CSV table of C-alpha atoms in Angstrom, one decimal:
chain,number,residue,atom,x,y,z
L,1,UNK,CA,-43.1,-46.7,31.0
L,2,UNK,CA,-46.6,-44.5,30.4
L,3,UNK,CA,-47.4,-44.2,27.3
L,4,UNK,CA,-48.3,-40.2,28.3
L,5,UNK,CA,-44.8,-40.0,28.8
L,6,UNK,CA,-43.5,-40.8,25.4
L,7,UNK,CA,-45.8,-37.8,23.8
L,8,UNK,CA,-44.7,-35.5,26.0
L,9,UNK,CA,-41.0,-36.3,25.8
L,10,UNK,CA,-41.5,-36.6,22.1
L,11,UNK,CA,-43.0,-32.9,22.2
L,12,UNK,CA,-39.7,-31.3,25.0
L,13,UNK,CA,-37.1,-32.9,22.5
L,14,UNK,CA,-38.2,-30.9,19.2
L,15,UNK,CA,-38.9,-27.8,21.2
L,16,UNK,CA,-35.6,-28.4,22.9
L,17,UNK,CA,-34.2,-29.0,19.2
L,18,UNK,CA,-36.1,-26.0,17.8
L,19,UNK,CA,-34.6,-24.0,20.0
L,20,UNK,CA,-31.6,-24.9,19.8
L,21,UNK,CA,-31.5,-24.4,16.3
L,22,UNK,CA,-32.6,-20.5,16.7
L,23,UNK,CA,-29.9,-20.2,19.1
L,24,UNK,CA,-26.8,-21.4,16.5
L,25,UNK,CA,-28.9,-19.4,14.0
L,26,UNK,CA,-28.8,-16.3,15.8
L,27,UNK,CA,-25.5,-16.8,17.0
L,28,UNK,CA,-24.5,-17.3,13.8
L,29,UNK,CA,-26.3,-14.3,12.7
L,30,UNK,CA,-24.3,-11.9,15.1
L,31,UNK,CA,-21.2,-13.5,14.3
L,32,UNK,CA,-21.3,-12.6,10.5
L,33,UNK,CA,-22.6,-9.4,11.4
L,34,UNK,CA,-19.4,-8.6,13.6
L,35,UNK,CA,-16.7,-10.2,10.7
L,36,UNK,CA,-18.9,-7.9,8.1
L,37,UNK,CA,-18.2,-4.5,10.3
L,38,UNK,CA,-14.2,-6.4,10.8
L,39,UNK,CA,-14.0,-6.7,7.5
L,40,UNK,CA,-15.2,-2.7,7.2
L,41,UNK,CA,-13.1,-1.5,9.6
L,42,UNK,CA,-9.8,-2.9,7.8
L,43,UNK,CA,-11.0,-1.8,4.3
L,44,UNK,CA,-11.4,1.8,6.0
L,45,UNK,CA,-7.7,1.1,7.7
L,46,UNK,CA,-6.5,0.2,4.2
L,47,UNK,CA,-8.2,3.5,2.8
L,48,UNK,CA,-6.3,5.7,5.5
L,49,UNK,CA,-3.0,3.8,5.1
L,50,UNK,CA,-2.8,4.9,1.7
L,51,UNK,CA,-3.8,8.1,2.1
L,52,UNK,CA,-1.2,8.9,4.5
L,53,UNK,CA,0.9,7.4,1.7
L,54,UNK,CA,-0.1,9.8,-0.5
L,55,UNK,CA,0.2,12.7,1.6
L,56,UNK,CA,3.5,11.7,2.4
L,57,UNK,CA,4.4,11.8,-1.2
L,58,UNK,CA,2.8,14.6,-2.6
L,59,UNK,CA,4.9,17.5,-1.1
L,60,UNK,CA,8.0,16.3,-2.6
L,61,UNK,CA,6.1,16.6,-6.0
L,62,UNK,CA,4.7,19.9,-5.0
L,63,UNK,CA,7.9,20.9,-4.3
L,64,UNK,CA,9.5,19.2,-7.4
L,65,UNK,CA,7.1,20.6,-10.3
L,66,UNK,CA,7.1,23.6,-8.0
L,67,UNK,CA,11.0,24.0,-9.3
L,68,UNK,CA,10.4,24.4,-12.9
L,69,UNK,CA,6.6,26.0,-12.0
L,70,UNK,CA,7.2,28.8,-9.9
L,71,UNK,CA,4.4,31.0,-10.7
L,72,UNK,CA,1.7,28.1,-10.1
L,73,UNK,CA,1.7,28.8,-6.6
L,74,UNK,CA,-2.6,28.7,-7.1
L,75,UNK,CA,-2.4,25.4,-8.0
L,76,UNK,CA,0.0,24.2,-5.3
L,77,UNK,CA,-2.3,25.5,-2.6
L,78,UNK,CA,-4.8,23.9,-4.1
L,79,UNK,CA,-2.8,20.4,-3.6
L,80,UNK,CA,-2.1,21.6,-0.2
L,81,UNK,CA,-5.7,22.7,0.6
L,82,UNK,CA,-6.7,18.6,-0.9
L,83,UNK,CA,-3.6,17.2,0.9
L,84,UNK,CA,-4.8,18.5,4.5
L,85,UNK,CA,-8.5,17.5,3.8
L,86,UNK,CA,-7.8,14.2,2.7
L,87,UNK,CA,-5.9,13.4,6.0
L,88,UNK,CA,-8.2,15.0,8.2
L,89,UNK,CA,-11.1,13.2,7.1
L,90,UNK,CA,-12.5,10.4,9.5
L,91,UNK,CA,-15.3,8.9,7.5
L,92,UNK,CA,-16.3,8.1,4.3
L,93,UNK,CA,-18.5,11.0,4.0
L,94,UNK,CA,-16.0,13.4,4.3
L,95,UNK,CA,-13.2,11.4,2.4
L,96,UNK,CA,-15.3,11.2,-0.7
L,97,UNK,CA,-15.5,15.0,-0.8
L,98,UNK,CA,-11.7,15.5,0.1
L,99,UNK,CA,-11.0,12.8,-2.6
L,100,UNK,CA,-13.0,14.5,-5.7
L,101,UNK,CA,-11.1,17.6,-4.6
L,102,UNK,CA,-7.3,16.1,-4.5
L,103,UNK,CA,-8.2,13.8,-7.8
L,104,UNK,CA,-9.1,17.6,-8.9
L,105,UNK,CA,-6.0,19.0,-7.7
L,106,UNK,CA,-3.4,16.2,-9.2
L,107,UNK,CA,-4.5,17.1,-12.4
L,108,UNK,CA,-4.0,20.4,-12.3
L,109,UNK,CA,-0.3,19.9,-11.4
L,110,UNK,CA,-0.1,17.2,-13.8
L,111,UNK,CA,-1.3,19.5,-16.1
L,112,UNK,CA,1.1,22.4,-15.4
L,113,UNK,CA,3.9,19.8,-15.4
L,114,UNK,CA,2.8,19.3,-19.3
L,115,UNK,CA,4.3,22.5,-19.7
L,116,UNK,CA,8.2,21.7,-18.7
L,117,UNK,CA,9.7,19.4,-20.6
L,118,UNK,CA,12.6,19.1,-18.6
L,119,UNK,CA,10.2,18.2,-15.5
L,120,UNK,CA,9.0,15.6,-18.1
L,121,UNK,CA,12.4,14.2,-18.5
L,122,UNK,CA,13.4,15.0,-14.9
L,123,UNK,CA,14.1,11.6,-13.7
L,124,UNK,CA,13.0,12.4,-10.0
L,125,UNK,CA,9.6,13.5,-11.3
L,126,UNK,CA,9.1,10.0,-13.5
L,127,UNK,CA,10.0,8.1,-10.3
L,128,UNK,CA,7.5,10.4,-7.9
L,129,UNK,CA,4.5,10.1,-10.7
L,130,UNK,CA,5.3,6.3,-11.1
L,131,UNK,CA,5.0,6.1,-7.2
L,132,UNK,CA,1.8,8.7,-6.9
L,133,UNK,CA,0.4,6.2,-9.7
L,134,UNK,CA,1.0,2.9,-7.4
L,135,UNK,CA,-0.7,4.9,-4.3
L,136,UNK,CA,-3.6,6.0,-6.5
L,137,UNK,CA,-4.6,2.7,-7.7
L,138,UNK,CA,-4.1,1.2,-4.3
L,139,UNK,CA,-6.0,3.6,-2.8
L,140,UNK,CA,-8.6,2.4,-5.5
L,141,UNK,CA,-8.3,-0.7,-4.9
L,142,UNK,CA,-8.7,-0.2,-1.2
L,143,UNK,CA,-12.1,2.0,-2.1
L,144,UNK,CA,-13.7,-0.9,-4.3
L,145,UNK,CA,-12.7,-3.7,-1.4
L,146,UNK,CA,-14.2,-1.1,1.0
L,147,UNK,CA,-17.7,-0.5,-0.6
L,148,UNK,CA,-18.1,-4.2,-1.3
L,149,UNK,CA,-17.6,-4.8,2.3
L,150,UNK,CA,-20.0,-1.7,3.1
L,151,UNK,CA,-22.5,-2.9,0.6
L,152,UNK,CA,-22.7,-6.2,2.3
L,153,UNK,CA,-22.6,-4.9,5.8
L,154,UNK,CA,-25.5,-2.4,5.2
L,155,UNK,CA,-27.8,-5.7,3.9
L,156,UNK,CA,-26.8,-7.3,6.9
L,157,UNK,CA,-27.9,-3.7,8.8
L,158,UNK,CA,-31.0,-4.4,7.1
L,159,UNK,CA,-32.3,-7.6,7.5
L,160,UNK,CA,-33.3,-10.3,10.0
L,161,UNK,CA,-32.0,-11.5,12.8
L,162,UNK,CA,-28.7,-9.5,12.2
L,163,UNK,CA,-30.9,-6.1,12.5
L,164,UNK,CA,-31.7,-6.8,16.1
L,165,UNK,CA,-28.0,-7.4,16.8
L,166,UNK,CA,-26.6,-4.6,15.0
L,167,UNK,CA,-29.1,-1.5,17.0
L,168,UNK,CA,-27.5,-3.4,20.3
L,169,UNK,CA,-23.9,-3.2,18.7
L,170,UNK,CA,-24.3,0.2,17.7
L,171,UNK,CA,-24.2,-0.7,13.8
L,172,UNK,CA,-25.8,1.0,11.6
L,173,UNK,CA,-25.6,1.4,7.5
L,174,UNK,CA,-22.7,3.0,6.8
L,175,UNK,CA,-22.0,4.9,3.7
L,176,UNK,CA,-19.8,4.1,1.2
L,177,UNK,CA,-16.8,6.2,-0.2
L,178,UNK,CA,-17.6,7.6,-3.2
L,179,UNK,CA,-18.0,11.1,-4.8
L,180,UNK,CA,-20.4,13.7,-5.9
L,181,UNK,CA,-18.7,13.6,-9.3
L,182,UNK,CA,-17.6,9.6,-9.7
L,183,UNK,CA,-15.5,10.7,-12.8
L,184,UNK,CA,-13.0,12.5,-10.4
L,185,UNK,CA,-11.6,9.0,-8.8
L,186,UNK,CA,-12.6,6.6,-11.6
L,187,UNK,CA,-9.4,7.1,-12.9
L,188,UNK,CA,-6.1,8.1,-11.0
L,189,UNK,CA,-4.1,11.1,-12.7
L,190,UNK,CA,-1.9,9.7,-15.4
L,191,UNK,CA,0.3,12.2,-17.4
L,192,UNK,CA,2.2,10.0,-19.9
L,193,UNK,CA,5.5,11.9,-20.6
């Protein structure tokens, strides 16, 4: 064998090695990028699940404090007004705005319900809050799993290699659900009766 061979075969096996390792490494890279933006998309599917839940729910409130409340009818199409922008929002933008204004709306009818003790008593009503109460701190829950997922999706966005995969995918940052006024959906409406 010529000993000029060796060298040069030497020198073809680590570039061949080299580049294999920037292949796995980018493919690797574009793989995590795509389970982040999977892992997004549920969270956001989780987020519209529940409120769907919620808007499912809250007419039959509505319509039960309504009973004892008749002349609240501001504050009921306030609920309404939430309730339709809250369903018809399709990003995170526009569901943090629709969110600080339903959290807004719930407790003003929680608040008017304050006023009725026999709403307060009403058996119905403790079952409805209970279940508005289990939606509220799902759709919490799905919020905080959501923003962690965007959080780590947008450093992905950022960096190296998975930047030059995400312009080609069409990823970009995307922005997290939150609100102008954070206190609004820190804490779901509880009215303790």
């Amino acid at each position: 064998m010529d000993t000029g061979l060796v060298p040069t075969l030497i020198v073809i096996g680590v570039v061949v090695v080299v580049l294999v390792a920037v292949a796995i490494w980018l493919w690797q890279s574009h793989r995590s990028l795509v389970a982040v933006q999977g892992r997004v998309d549920a969270a956001w599917g989780e987020i519209t699940t529940q409120v769907q839940r919620r808007a499912e729910l809250l007419p039959t409130v509505v319509d039960t404090v309504r009973g004892y409340a008749t002349h609240e009818d501001g504050v009921f199409a306030d609920v309404d007004r939430a309730r339709a922008e809250t369903v018809a929002a399709t990003d995170a933008t526009a569901a943090s705005t629709a969110e600080g204004h339903m959290q807004k709306a719930l407790k003003r009818v929680f608040s008017v319900a304050e006023g009725y003790p026999q709403l307060q008593s009403s058996q119905a009503f403790l079952e409805l809050q209970s279940e508005l109460v289990g939606t509220e701190d799902a759709i919490q829950s799905a919020r905080r799993y959501y923003n962690g997922g965007v959080r780590e999706l947008n450093t992905k966005v950022r960096g190296f290699p998975a930047s030059a995969f995400a312009k080609r995918r069409g990823v970009g940052e995307t922005a997290f659900f939150e609100t102008a006024e954070p206190a609004a959906i820190a804490e779901p409406p509880r009215v303790q009766f």
